CSV table of N, CA and C in Angstrom, one decimal:
chain,number,residue,atom,x,y,z
A,278,MET,N,-10.0,-75.3,59.3
A,278,MET,CA,-11.3,-76.0,58.4
A,278,MET,C,-11.9,-77.1,59.2
A,279,ASP,N,-13.9,-75.9,59.0
A,279,ASP,CA,-14.8,-76.8,60.0
A,279,ASP,C,-15.3,-78.4,59.1
A,280,PRO,N,-15.3,-79.6,59.1
A,280,PRO,CA,-14.7,-80.7,58.5
A,280,PRO,C,-16.6,-80.6,58.2
A,281,ASN,N,-17.2,-80.2,59.0
A,281,ASN,CA,-18.8,-79.6,58.5
A,281,ASN,C,-19.2,-79.1,57.6
A,282,PHE,N,-18.5,-78.1,57.0
A,282,PHE,CA,-18.2,-76.3,56.0
A,282,PHE,C,-18.6,-77.3,55.0
A,283,ARG,N,-19.8,-76.6,54.0
A,283,ARG,CA,-20.1,-77.3,52.4
A,283,ARG,C,-20.7,-76.0,52.3
A,284,LEU,N,-19.4,-75.9,50.7
A,284,LEU,CA,-19.8,-74.7,49.9
A,284,LEU,C,-20.6,-75.1,48.4
A,285,LEU,N,-21.6,-74.8,48.1
A,285,LEU,CA,-22.0,-74.8,46.9
A,285,LEU,C,-21.9,-73.7,46.1
A,286,LEU,N,-21.6,-73.9,44.9
A,286,LEU,CA,-21.1,-73.5,43.7
A,286,LEU,C,-22.2,-73.1,42.4
A,287,SER,N,-22.7,-72.2,42.0
A,287,SER,CA,-23.5,-72.9,40.3
A,287,SER,C,-22.7,-71.6,39.9
A,288,SER,N,-21.6,-71.6,39.1
A,288,SER,CA,-21.2,-69.8,38.1
A,288,SER,C,-20.8,-71.0,36.4
A,289,LYS,N,-20.7,-70.0,36.2
A,289,LYS,CA,-20.2,-70.2,34.8
A,289,LYS,C,-18.9,-70.2,35.0
A,290,SER,N,-17.9,-70.8,34.6
A,290,SER,CA,-16.4,-71.2,34.2
A,290,SER,C,-15.7,-69.3,33.8
A,291,ASP,N,-14.5,-69.5,34.9
A,291,ASP,CA,-13.6,-68.6,35.0
A,291,ASP,C,-12.4,-68.6,35.1
A,292,TYR,N,-11.5,-68.2,34.3
A,292,TYR,CA,-10.5,-68.5,34.5
A,292,TYR,C,-9.9,-67.7,35.9
A,293,THR,N,-10.3,-67.3,36.3
A,293,THR,CA,-9.5,-66.5,37.6
A,293,THR,C,-10.6,-67.4,38.6
A,294,PHE,N,-11.3,-68.0,38.9
A,294,PHE,CA,-11.9,-69.3,39.6
A,294,PHE,C,-10.3,-70.3,39.8
A,295,PRO,N,-9.9,-70.6,41.5
A,295,PRO,CA,-8.8,-71.4,41.5
A,295,PRO,C,-9.2,-73.1,41.2
A,296,ILE,N,-8.8,-73.0,40.3
A,296,ILE,CA,-9.2,-75.4,40.0
A,296,ILE,C,-8.4,-75.5,41.2
A,297,SER,N,-7.9,-75.6,41.6
A,297,SER,CA,-7.6,-76.4,42.8
A,297,SER,C,-9.0,-76.4,43.6
A,298,ILE,N,-10.1,-75.4,43.5
A,298,ILE,CA,-11.5,-76.0,44.7
A,298,ILE,C,-12.2,-77.0,44.1
A,299,LEU,N,-12.3,-76.7,42.1
A,299,LEU,CA,-12.7,-77.6,41.3
A,299,LEU,C,-12.1,-79.0,41.5
A,300,HIS,N,-10.6,-79.3,41.3
A,300,HIS,CA,-10.7,-80.9,41.8
A,300,HIS,C,-10.8,-81.3,42.3
A,301,HIS,N,-10.3,-80.8,43.8
A,301,HIS,CA,-10.7,-81.2,45.5
A,301,HIS,C,-12.7,-81.1,45.4
A,302,GLY,N,-13.0,-80.8,44.8
A,302,GLY,CA,-14.7,-81.3,44.9
A,302,GLY,C,-15.7,-82.0,44.5
A,303,VAL,N,-16.6,-82.2,45.2
A,303,VAL,CA,-17.7,-83.4,44.3
A,303,VAL,C,-18.4,-82.5,43.1
A,304,LYS,N,-18.2,-82.7,42.2
A,304,LYS,CA,-19.6,-82.4,41.0
A,304,LYS,C,-20.7,-83.2,41.1
A,305,VAL,N,-21.7,-82.7,40.8
A,305,VAL,CA,-23.5,-83.1,40.7
A,305,VAL,C,-23.7,-81.6,39.7
A,306,ALA,N,-24.2,-82.3,38.7
A,306,ALA,CA,-24.8,-82.4,37.4
A,306,ALA,C,-26.3,-82.6,37.6
A,307,VAL,N,-27.0,-81.7,37.0
A,307,VAL,CA,-28.0,-82.3,36.8
A,307,VAL,C,-28.9,-82.1,35.2
A,308,GLU,N,-29.4,-83.6,34.8
A,308,GLU,CA,-29.5,-83.7,33.7
A,308,GLU,C,-30.5,-84.3,32.9
A,309,PRO,N,-31.4,-84.0,32.0
A,309,PRO,CA,-32.0,-85.3,31.6
A,309,PRO,C,-32.1,-86.8,31.4
A,310,PRO,N,-32.8,-87.7,31.6
A,310,PRO,CA,-32.3,-88.6,31.6
A,310,PRO,C,-31.8,-89.2,30.0
A,311,GLN,N,-30.9,-90.5,30.1
A,311,GLN,CA,-30.3,-90.4,29.2
A,311,GLN,C,-30.6,-91.8,28.4
A,312,GLY,N,-30.7,-92.7,27.5
A,312,GLY,CA,-30.6,-94.0,27.3
A,312,GLY,C,-31.9,-94.7,27.4
A,313,LEU,N,-32.3,-95.9,27.7
A,313,LEU,CA,-33.4,-96.4,27.7
A,313,LEU,C,-34.4,-95.8,28.6
A,314,LYS,N,-33.8,-95.2,29.8
A,314,LYS,CA,-34.9,-94.5,30.6
A,314,LYS,C,-35.4,-93.0,29.4
A,315,ASN,N,-34.6,-92.8,29.0
A,315,ASN,CA,-34.9,-91.3,28.2
A,315,ASN,C,-36.4,-91.8,27.2
A,316,LYS,N,-35.8,-93.4,26.4
A,316,LYS,CA,-36.4,-93.4,25.9
A,316,LYS,C,-37.9,-93.6,26.1
A,317,LEU,N,-37.9,-94.8,27.1
A,317,LEU,CA,-39.3,-95.2,27.6
A,317,LEU,C,-40.0,-93.6,28.2
A,318,LEU,N,-39.0,-93.1,28.7
A,318,LEU,CA,-40.4,-91.4,29.3
A,318,LEU,C,-40.7,-91.0,28.5
A,319,THR,N,-40.3,-91.0,27.1
A,319,THR,CA,-40.6,-90.3,25.8
A,319,THR,C,-42.0,-90.8,25.4
A,320,SER,N,-41.4,-91.9,25.2
A,320,SER,CA,-42.9,-93.2,24.6
A,320,SER,C,-44.0,-93.3,25.9
A,321,PHE,N,-44.0,-93.4,27.1
A,321,PHE,CA,-45.0,-93.3,27.7
A,321,PHE,C,-45.3,-91.6,28.3
A,322,GLY,N,-44.3,-91.0,27.8
A,322,GLY,CA,-44.8,-89.0,28.6
A,322,GLY,C,-45.5,-89.2,30.0
A,323,SER,N,-44.8,-88.9,31.1
A,323,SER,CA,-45.5,-88.5,32.0
A,323,SER,C,-46.5,-87.4,32.0
A,324,SER,N,-46.5,-86.6,31.5
A,324,SER,CA,-47.4,-85.6,31.2
A,324,SER,C,-49.1,-85.9,30.3
A,325,GLY,N,-48.7,-87.4,29.6
A,325,GLY,CA,-49.4,-87.4,29.1
A,325,GLY,C,-49.4,-87.2,27.5
A,326,SER,N,-47.9,-86.2,27.4
A,326,SER,CA,-47.9,-86.2,25.7
A,326,SER,C,-47.2,-87.4,24.6
A,327,GLY,N,-47.4,-88.3,25.3
A,327,GLY,CA,-46.1,-89.5,24.8
A,327,GLY,C,-47.3,-90.3,24.3
A,328,GLU,N,-46.4,-91.1,23.1
A,328,GLU,CA,-46.8,-91.7,22.1
A,328,GLU,C,-48.0,-92.8,23.0
A,329,VAL,N,-47.2,-93.5,23.9
A,329,VAL,CA,-48.9,-94.3,24.5
A,329,VAL,C,-49.6,-93.2,26.2
A,330,THR,N,-50.6,-93.2,25.5
A,330,THR,CA,-51.3,-92.1,26.8
A,330,THR,C,-52.1,-93.4,27.7
A,331,GLU,N,-51.9,-92.7,28.9
A,331,GLU,CA,-52.7,-94.0,30.0
A,331,GLU,C,-53.8,-94.7,28.9
A,332,GLY,N,-54.4,-93.9,28.4
A,332,GLY,CA,-56.0,-94.5,28.3
A,332,GLY,C,-55.9,-95.2,27.5
A,333,ILE,N,-55.0,-95.8,26.4
A,333,ILE,CA,-54.2,-96.2,25.7
A,333,ILE,C,-54.1,-97.9,26.8
A,334,PHE,N,-52.8,-97.3,27.4
A,334,PHE,CA,-52.4,-98.1,28.5
A,334,PHE,C,-53.8,-99.2,29.0
A,335,MET,N,-54.4,-98.5,29.6
A,335,MET,CA,-55.4,-98.7,30.5
A,335,MET,C,-56.1,-99.5,29.9
A,336,LYS,N,-56.5,-99.4,28.1
A,336,LYS,CA,-57.7,-100.4,28.0
A,336,LYS,C,-58.8,-100.8,28.1
A,337,GLU,N,-59.8,-100.3,28.2
A,337,GLU,CA,-60.8,-100.8,29.2
A,337,GLU,C,-61.6,-102.8,27.7
A,338,ASN,N,-61.5,-103.9,28.8
A,338,ASN,CA,-61.5,-104.9,28.2
A,338,ASN,C,-60.1,-105.7,27.7
A,339,LYS,N,-58.8,-104.8,28.2
A,339,LYS,CA,-57.5,-105.5,27.6
A,339,LYS,C,-57.1,-105.7,29.4
A,340,GLY,N,-56.9,-106.6,29.8
A,340,GLY,CA,-56.0,-107.2,31.0
A,340,GLY,C,-54.4,-107.1,31.0
A,341,LEU,N,-54.2,-107.8,31.9
A,341,LEU,CA,-52.4,-107.0,32.1
A,341,LEU,C,-51.4,-107.7,30.8
A,342,SER,N,-52.2,-108.7,30.1
A,342,SER,CA,-51.5,-109.0,29.4
A,342,SER,C,-51.4,-108.1,28.2
A,343,TRP,N,-52.2,-107.3,27.9
A,343,TRP,CA,-52.5,-106.2,26.7
A,343,TRP,C,-50.6,-104.9,27.2
A,344,ARG,N,-51.3,-104.4,28.8
A,344,ARG,CA,-50.0,-103.6,28.8
A,344,ARG,C,-48.7,-104.4,29.5
A,345,ARG,N,-48.6,-105.6,29.6
A,345,ARG,CA,-46.7,-106.4,29.5
A,345,ARG,C,-46.7,-106.1,27.9
A,346,LEU,N,-48.0,-106.5,27.5
A,346,LEU,CA,-47.2,-106.1,25.6
A,346,LEU,C,-46.4,-105.2,24.9
A,347,LEU,N,-47.9,-104.1,25.8
A,347,LEU,CA,-47.6,-103.1,25.4
A,347,LEU,C,-46.1,-102.2,25.9
A,348,PHE,N,-45.8,-102.3,26.7
A,348,PHE,CA,-44.0,-102.3,27.3
A,348,PHE,C,-43.5,-103.0,26.7
A,349,SER,N,-43.6,-103.8,26.4
A,349,SER,CA,-42.6,-104.6,25.9
A,349,SER,C,-42.4,-103.7,24.7
A,350,LEU,N,-43.0,-103.4,23.8
A,350,LEU,CA,-43.2,-102.9,22.2
A,350,LEU,C,-41.9,-102.2,22.7
A,351,CYS,N,-42.6,-101.0,23.5
A,351,CYS,CA,-41.8,-99.9,23.3
A,351,CYS,C,-40.2,-100.1,24.7
A,352,PHE,N,-40.4,-100.9,25.0
A,352,PHE,CA,-38.9,-101.4,25.1
A,352,PHE,C,-38.2,-101.9,24.2
A,353,PHE,N,-38.7,-102.6,23.7
A,353,PHE,CA,-38.2,-103.2,21.7
A,353,PHE,C,-37.6,-101.9,21.8
A,354,ASN,N,-38.2,-101.1,21.1
A,354,ASN,CA,-38.4,-99.7,20.5
A,354,ASN,C,-37.1,-99.3,21.3
A,355,ALA,N,-37.3,-98.7,22.1
A,355,ALA,CA,-36.1,-97.9,23.2
A,355,ALA,C,-34.5,-98.6,22.5
A,356,ILE,N,-34.5,-100.1,23.0
A,356,ILE,CA,-33.7,-100.5,22.3
A,356,ILE,C,-32.9,-100.6,20.4
A,357,ILE,N,-33.9,-100.6,20.1
A,357,ILE,CA,-33.6,-100.1,18.8
A,357,ILE,C,-33.0,-99.0,18.7
A,358,GLN,N,-33.9,-98.0,19.0
A,358,GLN,CA,-33.4,-96.4,19.2
A,358,GLN,C,-32.2,-96.3,19.5
A,359,GLU,N,-31.8,-97.1,20.8
A,359,GLU,CA,-30.4,-96.3,21.3
A,359,GLU,C,-29.4,-97.7,20.3
A,360,ARG,N,-29.8,-98.2,20.0
A,360,ARG,CA,-29.0,-98.8,19.6
A,360,ARG,C,-28.5,-98.3,17.9
A,361,ASN,N,-29.0,-97.6,17.3
A,361,ASN,CA,-28.6,-96.3,16.6
A,361,ASN,C,-27.7,-95.8,16.8
A,362,LYS,N,-26.8,-95.5,17.8
A,362,LYS,CA,-26.0,-94.8,18.2
A,362,LYS,C,-24.4,-95.6,17.1
A,363,TYR,N,-24.1,-96.9,17.4
A,363,TYR,CA,-23.4,-97.9,16.4
A,363,TYR,C,-23.4,-98.1,15.2
A,364,GLY,N,-24.3,-97.5,14.7
A,364,GLY,CA,-24.9,-97.5,13.1
A,364,GLY,C,-25.4,-98.9,12.5
A,365,ALA,N,-24.4,-99.3,11.7
A,365,ALA,CA,-24.7,-100.3,10.7
A,365,ALA,C,-24.4,-101.6,11.4
A,366,LEU,N,-23.2,-101.7,12.4
A,366,LEU,CA,-22.5,-102.4,13.0
A,366,LEU,C,-23.2,-103.4,13.1
A,367,GLY,N,-23.9,-104.9,12.6
A,367,GLY,CA,-24.7,-106.0,13.2
A,367,GLY,C,-26.0,-105.9,12.6
A,368,TRP,N,-25.8,-105.3,11.5
A,368,TRP,CA,-27.0,-104.9,10.8
A,368,TRP,C,-27.3,-105.3,9.4
A,369,ASN,N,-27.7,-105.8,9.0
A,369,ASN,CA,-27.9,-106.4,7.7
A,369,ASN,C,-27.6,-105.2,6.5
A,370,ILE,N,-29.3,-104.6,6.6
A,370,ILE,CA,-29.7,-103.5,6.2
A,370,ILE,C,-29.6,-102.1,6.9
A,371,PRO,N,-28.7,-100.8,7.0
A,371,PRO,CA,-29.2,-99.9,8.4
A,371,PRO,C,-30.3,-99.4,7.6
A,372,TYR,N,-31.5,-98.9,9.1
A,372,TYR,CA,-32.5,-98.3,9.3
A,372,TYR,C,-32.9,-97.7,10.4
A,373,GLU,N,-33.3,-96.3,10.2
A,373,GLU,CA,-33.7,-94.8,11.0
A,373,GLU,C,-34.6,-95.5,12.0
A,374,PHE,N,-34.4,-96.0,12.9
A,374,PHE,CA,-36.1,-96.6,13.9
A,374,PHE,C,-36.5,-95.0,14.7
A,375,THR,N,-37.4,-95.1,14.2
A,375,THR,CA,-38.0,-93.4,15.6
A,375,THR,C,-38.7,-93.8,15.8
A,376,SER,N,-39.9,-92.6,16.5
A,376,SER,CA,-41.0,-93.2,17.0
A,376,SER,C,-42.6,-93.6,16.7
A,377,SER,N,-42.1,-93.4,15.1
A,377,SER,CA,-43.3,-93.5,14.3
A,377,SER,C,-43.4,-95.4,14.1
A,378,ASP,N,-42.1,-96.1,14.4
A,378,ASP,CA,-42.3,-97.2,14.0
A,378,ASP,C,-42.7,-97.8,15.4
A,379,LEU,N,-43.2,-96.9,16.3
A,379,LEU,CA,-43.2,-97.1,17.8
A,379,LEU,C,-45.6,-97.4,17.4
A,380,GLU,N,-45.3,-96.4,17.0
A,380,GLU,CA,-46.9,-95.9,16.6
A,380,GLU,C,-48.2,-97.3,15.6
């Protein structure tokens, strides 16, 4: 076999496909970002659909400190939302943090 040969497969699983090819192959998956990155992308919304729009982020008469404060608040909110997967561990009172808390 030629060492430069590459085979790309995209298919549904099938019992007739040799499993040894899958075991020796490199798997590539395209998934949406998860975790903090996903939460921040949701907050800022690259298409302007997030809670924090470019107009809010770049407010007139507000300097760099405004943008830093706003990003820090969004980052804190993302951490709190991501923390929810651990349930009530470490919290005195369980509380469901949502995007409305950010607003």
